[in-house]
PDB file of C-alpha atoms in Angstrom:
ATOM      1  CA  UNK A   1       5.837  10.014  -5.840  1.00 53.00           C
ATOM      2  CA  UNK A   2       3.788   6.856  -6.105  1.00 70.00           C
ATOM      3  CA  UNK A   3       4.743   5.155  -2.843  1.00 78.00           C
ATOM      4  CA  UNK A   4       5.186   7.333   0.204  1.00 84.00           C
ATOM      5  CA  UNK A   5       7.354   6.308   3.123  1.00 89.00           C
ATOM      6  CA  UNK A   6       4.187   5.188   4.948  1.00 91.00           C
ATOM      7  CA  UNK A   7       3.249   2.843   2.121  1.00 91.00           C
ATOM      8  CA  UNK A   8       6.770   1.432   2.011  1.00 91.00           C
ATOM      9  CA  UNK A   9       6.739   0.780   5.750  1.00 94.00           C
ATOM     10  CA  UNK A  10       3.266  -0.771   5.534  1.00 95.00           C
ATOM     11  CA  UNK A  11       4.545  -3.175   2.908  1.00 94.00           C
ATOM     12  CA  UNK A  12       7.574  -3.957   5.076  1.00 94.00           C
ATOM     13  CA  UNK A  13       5.433  -4.517   8.195  1.00 96.00           C
ATOM     14  CA  UNK A  14       2.919  -6.702   6.372  1.00 97.00           C
ATOM     15  CA  UNK A  15       5.712  -8.767   4.834  1.00 96.00           C
ATOM     16  CA  UNK A  16       7.152  -9.365   8.307  1.00 95.00           C
ATOM     17  CA  UNK A  17       3.719 -10.330   9.669  1.00 96.00           C
ATOM     18  CA  UNK A  18       3.304 -12.782   6.792  1.00 96.00           C
ATOM     19  CA  UNK A  19       6.687 -14.366   7.520  1.00 94.00           C
ATOM     20  CA  UNK A  20       6.137 -14.497  11.307  1.00 93.00           C
ATOM     21  CA  UNK A  21       2.666 -16.002  10.974  1.00 91.00           C
ATOM     22  CA  UNK A  22       1.591 -15.289  14.553  1.00 91.00           C
ATOM     23  CA  UNK A  23       0.702 -12.285  16.703  1.00 92.00           C
ATOM     24  CA  UNK A  24       3.581  -9.949  17.487  1.00 94.00           C
ATOM     25  CA  UNK A  25       3.438  -6.794  19.589  1.00 93.00           C
ATOM     26  CA  UNK A  26       4.429  -3.378  18.313  1.00 93.00           C
ATOM     27  CA  UNK A  27       7.563  -3.218  20.459  1.00 93.00           C
ATOM     28  CA  UNK A  28       8.974  -6.450  19.059  1.00 94.00           C
ATOM     29  CA  UNK A  29       7.908  -5.598  15.534  1.00 94.00           C
ATOM     30  CA  UNK A  30       9.406  -2.116  15.849  1.00 94.00           C
ATOM     31  CA  UNK A  31      12.751  -3.568  16.908  1.00 94.00           C
ATOM     32  CA  UNK A  32      12.614  -6.214  14.200  1.00 92.00           C
ATOM     33  CA  UNK A  33      12.158  -3.776  11.312  1.00 91.00           C
ATOM     34  CA  UNK A  34      13.763  -0.641  12.737  1.00 92.00           C
ATOM     35  CA  UNK A  35      10.750   1.663  12.680  1.00 91.00           C
ATOM     36  CA  UNK A  36       9.674   3.872  15.578  1.00 94.00           C
ATOM     37  CA  UNK A  37       7.093   2.245  17.821  1.00 94.00           C
ATOM     38  CA  UNK A  38       4.859   5.343  17.703  1.00 94.00           C
ATOM     39  CA  UNK A  39       4.835   5.455  13.895  1.00 94.00           C
ATOM     40  CA  UNK A  40       4.322   1.711  13.673  1.00 94.00           C
ATOM     41  CA  UNK A  41       1.389   1.778  16.123  1.00 92.00           C
ATOM     42  CA  UNK A  42      -0.356   4.448  14.041  1.00 93.00           C
ATOM     43  CA  UNK A  43       0.267   2.528  10.843  1.00 94.00           C
ATOM     44  CA  UNK A  44      -1.006  -0.752  12.297  1.00 94.00           C
ATOM     45  CA  UNK A  45      -4.077   0.968  13.712  1.00 92.00           C
ATOM     46  CA  UNK A  46      -4.900   2.288  10.247  1.00 92.00           C
ATOM     47  CA  UNK A  47      -4.313  -1.111   8.632  1.00 95.00           C
ATOM     48  CA  UNK A  48      -6.550  -2.657  11.278  1.00 94.00           C
ATOM     49  CA  UNK A  49      -9.379  -0.236  10.472  1.00 93.00           C
ATOM     50  CA  UNK A  50      -9.049  -1.218   6.812  1.00 92.00           C
ATOM     51  CA  UNK A  51      -9.287  -4.949   7.596  1.00 94.00           C
ATOM     52  CA  UNK A  52      -5.752  -5.872   6.574  1.00 96.00           C
ATOM     53  CA  UNK A  53      -4.497  -6.716  10.082  1.00 96.00           C
ATOM     54  CA  UNK A  54      -6.257  -7.533  13.312  1.00 95.00           C
ATOM     55  CA  UNK A  55      -5.120  -6.967  16.848  1.00 92.00           C
ATOM     56  CA  UNK A  56      -5.253  -9.076  19.977  1.00 88.00           C
ATOM     57  CA  UNK A  57      -5.038  -7.702  23.497  1.00 87.00           C
ATOM     58  CA  UNK A  58      -3.335  -9.286  26.449  1.00 80.00           C
ATOM     59  CA  UNK A  59      -0.007 -10.883  27.287  1.00 80.00           C
ATOM     60  CA  UNK A  60       0.194 -12.777  23.988  1.00 79.00           C
ATOM     61  CA  UNK A  61      -1.430  -9.942  22.080  1.00 83.00           C
ATOM     62  CA  UNK A  62      -0.226  -8.082  19.074  1.00 92.00           C
ATOM     63  CA  UNK A  63      -1.015  -7.871  15.394  1.00 95.00           C
ATOM     64  CA  UNK A  64      -1.526 -10.516  12.717  1.00 96.00           C
ATOM     65  CA  UNK A  65      -2.707 -10.452   9.136  1.00 97.00           C
ATOM     66  CA  UNK A  66      -6.487 -10.527   8.862  1.00 96.00           C
ATOM     67  CA  UNK A  67      -6.304 -12.236   5.464  1.00 94.00           C
ATOM     68  CA  UNK A  68      -4.034 -14.712   3.769  1.00 96.00           C
ATOM     69  CA  UNK A  69      -1.060 -13.022   2.053  1.00 97.00           C
ATOM     70  CA  UNK A  70      -2.332 -14.297  -1.311  1.00 97.00           C
ATOM     71  CA  UNK A  71      -5.551 -12.320  -0.751  1.00 96.00           C
ATOM     72  CA  UNK A  72      -3.894  -8.965  -0.002  1.00 96.00           C
ATOM     73  CA  UNK A  73      -3.180  -7.032  -3.191  1.00 95.00           C
ATOM     74  CA  UNK A  74      -0.415  -4.448  -3.227  1.00 93.00           C
ATOM     75  CA  UNK A  75      -2.811  -1.846  -4.634  1.00 91.00           C
ATOM     76  CA  UNK A  76      -5.106  -2.436  -1.619  1.00 91.00           C
ATOM     77  CA  UNK A  77      -2.210  -1.831   0.772  1.00 93.00           C
ATOM     78  CA  UNK A  78      -1.452   1.410  -1.031  1.00 90.00           C
ATOM     79  CA  UNK A  79      -5.068   2.568  -0.910  1.00 88.00           C
ATOM     80  CA  UNK A  80      -5.393   1.616   2.771  1.00 89.00           C
ATOM     81  CA  UNK A  81      -2.400   3.703   3.754  1.00 90.00           C
ATOM     82  CA  UNK A  82      -2.843   6.648   1.415  1.00 84.00           C
ATOM     83  CA  UNK A  83      -6.655   6.873   1.409  1.00 73.00           C
ATOM     84  CA  UNK A  84      -6.511   7.945  -2.233  1.00 69.00           C
ATOM     85  CA  UNK A  85      -5.645   6.722  -5.687  1.00 67.00           C
ATOM     86  CA  UNK A  86      -2.039   7.130  -6.653  1.00 64.00           C
ATOM     87  CA  UNK A  87      -1.021   9.779  -9.125  1.00 67.00           C
ATOM     88  CA  UNK A  88       2.071   9.816 -11.263  1.00 67.00           C
ATOM     89  CA  UNK A  89       1.418  13.478 -11.906  1.00 68.00           C
ATOM     90  CA  UNK A  90      -1.281  15.663 -10.422  1.00 68.00           C
ATOM     91  CA  UNK A  91      -3.505  15.689 -13.428  1.00 67.00           C
ATOM     92  CA  UNK A  92      -7.130  14.781 -14.044  1.00 64.00           C
ATOM     93  CA  UNK A  93      -7.722  11.082 -14.601  1.00 66.00           C
ATOM     94  CA  UNK A  94     -10.340  11.748 -17.238  1.00 67.00           C
ATOM     95  CA  UNK A  95     -10.914  14.542 -19.718  1.00 69.00           C
ATOM     96  CA  UNK A  96     -14.085  15.815 -18.046  1.00 73.00           C
ATOM     97  CA  UNK A  97     -12.230  16.524 -14.778  1.00 69.00           C
ATOM     98  CA  UNK A  98      -9.423  18.587 -16.296  1.00 69.00           C
ATOM     99  CA  UNK A  99      -9.255  21.795 -14.209  1.00 65.00           C
ATOM    100  CA  UNK A 100      -8.266  23.791 -17.304  1.00 68.00           C
ATOM    101  CA  UNK A 101     -10.767  22.115 -19.656  1.00 68.00           C
ATOM    102  CA  UNK A 102      -7.855  21.420 -21.974  1.00 67.00           C
ATOM    103  CA  UNK A 103      -7.315  17.640 -21.694  1.00 64.00           C
ATOM    104  CA  UNK A 104      -8.294  17.191 -25.335  1.00 70.00           C
ATOM    105  CA  UNK A 105      -5.367  19.399 -26.450  1.00 71.00           C
ATOM    106  CA  UNK A 106      -2.854  18.562 -23.697  1.00 75.00           C
ATOM    107  CA  UNK A 107       0.208  16.925 -25.190  1.00 79.00           C
ATOM    108  CA  UNK A 108       1.128  14.881 -22.093  1.00 81.00           C
ATOM    109  CA  UNK A 109      -2.280  13.943 -20.644  1.00 77.00           C
ATOM    110  CA  UNK A 110      -2.719  10.801 -22.785  1.00 80.00           C
ATOM    111  CA  UNK A 111       0.733   9.515 -21.799  1.00 86.00           C
ATOM    112  CA  UNK A 112       0.267  10.228 -18.082  1.00 81.00           C
ATOM    113  CA  UNK A 113      -3.166   8.653 -18.069  1.00 80.00           C
ATOM    114  CA  UNK A 114      -1.847   5.506 -19.784  1.00 87.00           C
ATOM    115  CA  UNK A 115       1.112   5.361 -17.385  1.00 87.00           C
ATOM    116  CA  UNK A 116      -1.175   5.535 -14.345  1.00 84.00           C
ATOM    117  CA  UNK A 117      -3.461   2.858 -15.781  1.00 86.00           C
ATOM    118  CA  UNK A 118      -0.494   0.558 -16.382  1.00 89.00           C
ATOM    119  CA  UNK A 119       0.953   1.091 -12.916  1.00 87.00           C
ATOM    120  CA  UNK A 120      -2.444   0.468 -11.330  1.00 86.00           C
ATOM    121  CA  UNK A 121      -2.855  -2.758 -13.317  1.00 90.00           C
ATOM    122  CA  UNK A 122       0.652  -3.863 -12.380  1.00 89.00           C
ATOM    123  CA  UNK A 123       0.108  -3.275  -8.658  1.00 88.00           C
ATOM    124  CA  UNK A 124      -3.286  -4.957  -8.855  1.00 92.00           C
ATOM    125  CA  UNK A 125      -1.626  -8.150 -10.161  1.00 95.00           C
ATOM    126  CA  UNK A 126       0.746  -8.578  -7.217  1.00 95.00           C
ATOM    127  CA  UNK A 127      -0.086  -9.746  -3.727  1.00 96.00           C
ATOM    128  CA  UNK A 128       1.670  -9.739  -0.393  1.00 96.00           C
ATOM    129  CA  UNK A 129       2.453 -13.404  -1.004  1.00 96.00           C
ATOM    130  CA  UNK A 130       4.386 -12.386  -4.139  1.00 96.00           C
ATOM    131  CA  UNK A 131       6.442  -9.893  -2.116  1.00 94.00           C
ATOM    132  CA  UNK A 132       7.218 -12.515   0.532  1.00 94.00           C
ATOM    133  CA  UNK A 133       8.261 -14.941  -2.185  1.00 93.00           C
ATOM    134  CA  UNK A 134      10.573 -12.308  -3.719  1.00 90.00           C
ATOM    135  CA  UNK A 135      12.058 -11.582  -0.299  1.00 76.00           C
ATOM    136  CA  UNK A 136      13.015 -15.224   0.072  1.00 70.00           C
ATOM    137  CA  UNK A 137      14.787 -15.470  -3.291  1.00 63.00           C
TER     138      UNK A 137
END
């Protein structure tokens, strides 16, 4: 699976933050998108550590985007949540790393490698702003 549930929720949360445009607390955000407050708090904490959101304490505290939506690439959201590169199939990304030393004779390795490269390039082209724009269509 390319996008886990965590990545999907991160994209949903960040889209909501982009639309709201001001700090919102986890309770309100949880109710707004229908995700458990505990899960959401963990997700936002991770996104904060990665510099995608920032938090404010106090009565008017909460979370906001730390960058403009146009500057947040979808691939960066994925990497922030997953802490790894995505894989279409658990296979070496280059011939030298093949655990069986058989990449040069593997009949599907070239296809899987090309597929992953194309998906990566596709996700690297889109930003959070693009997702918000699509949401509003």
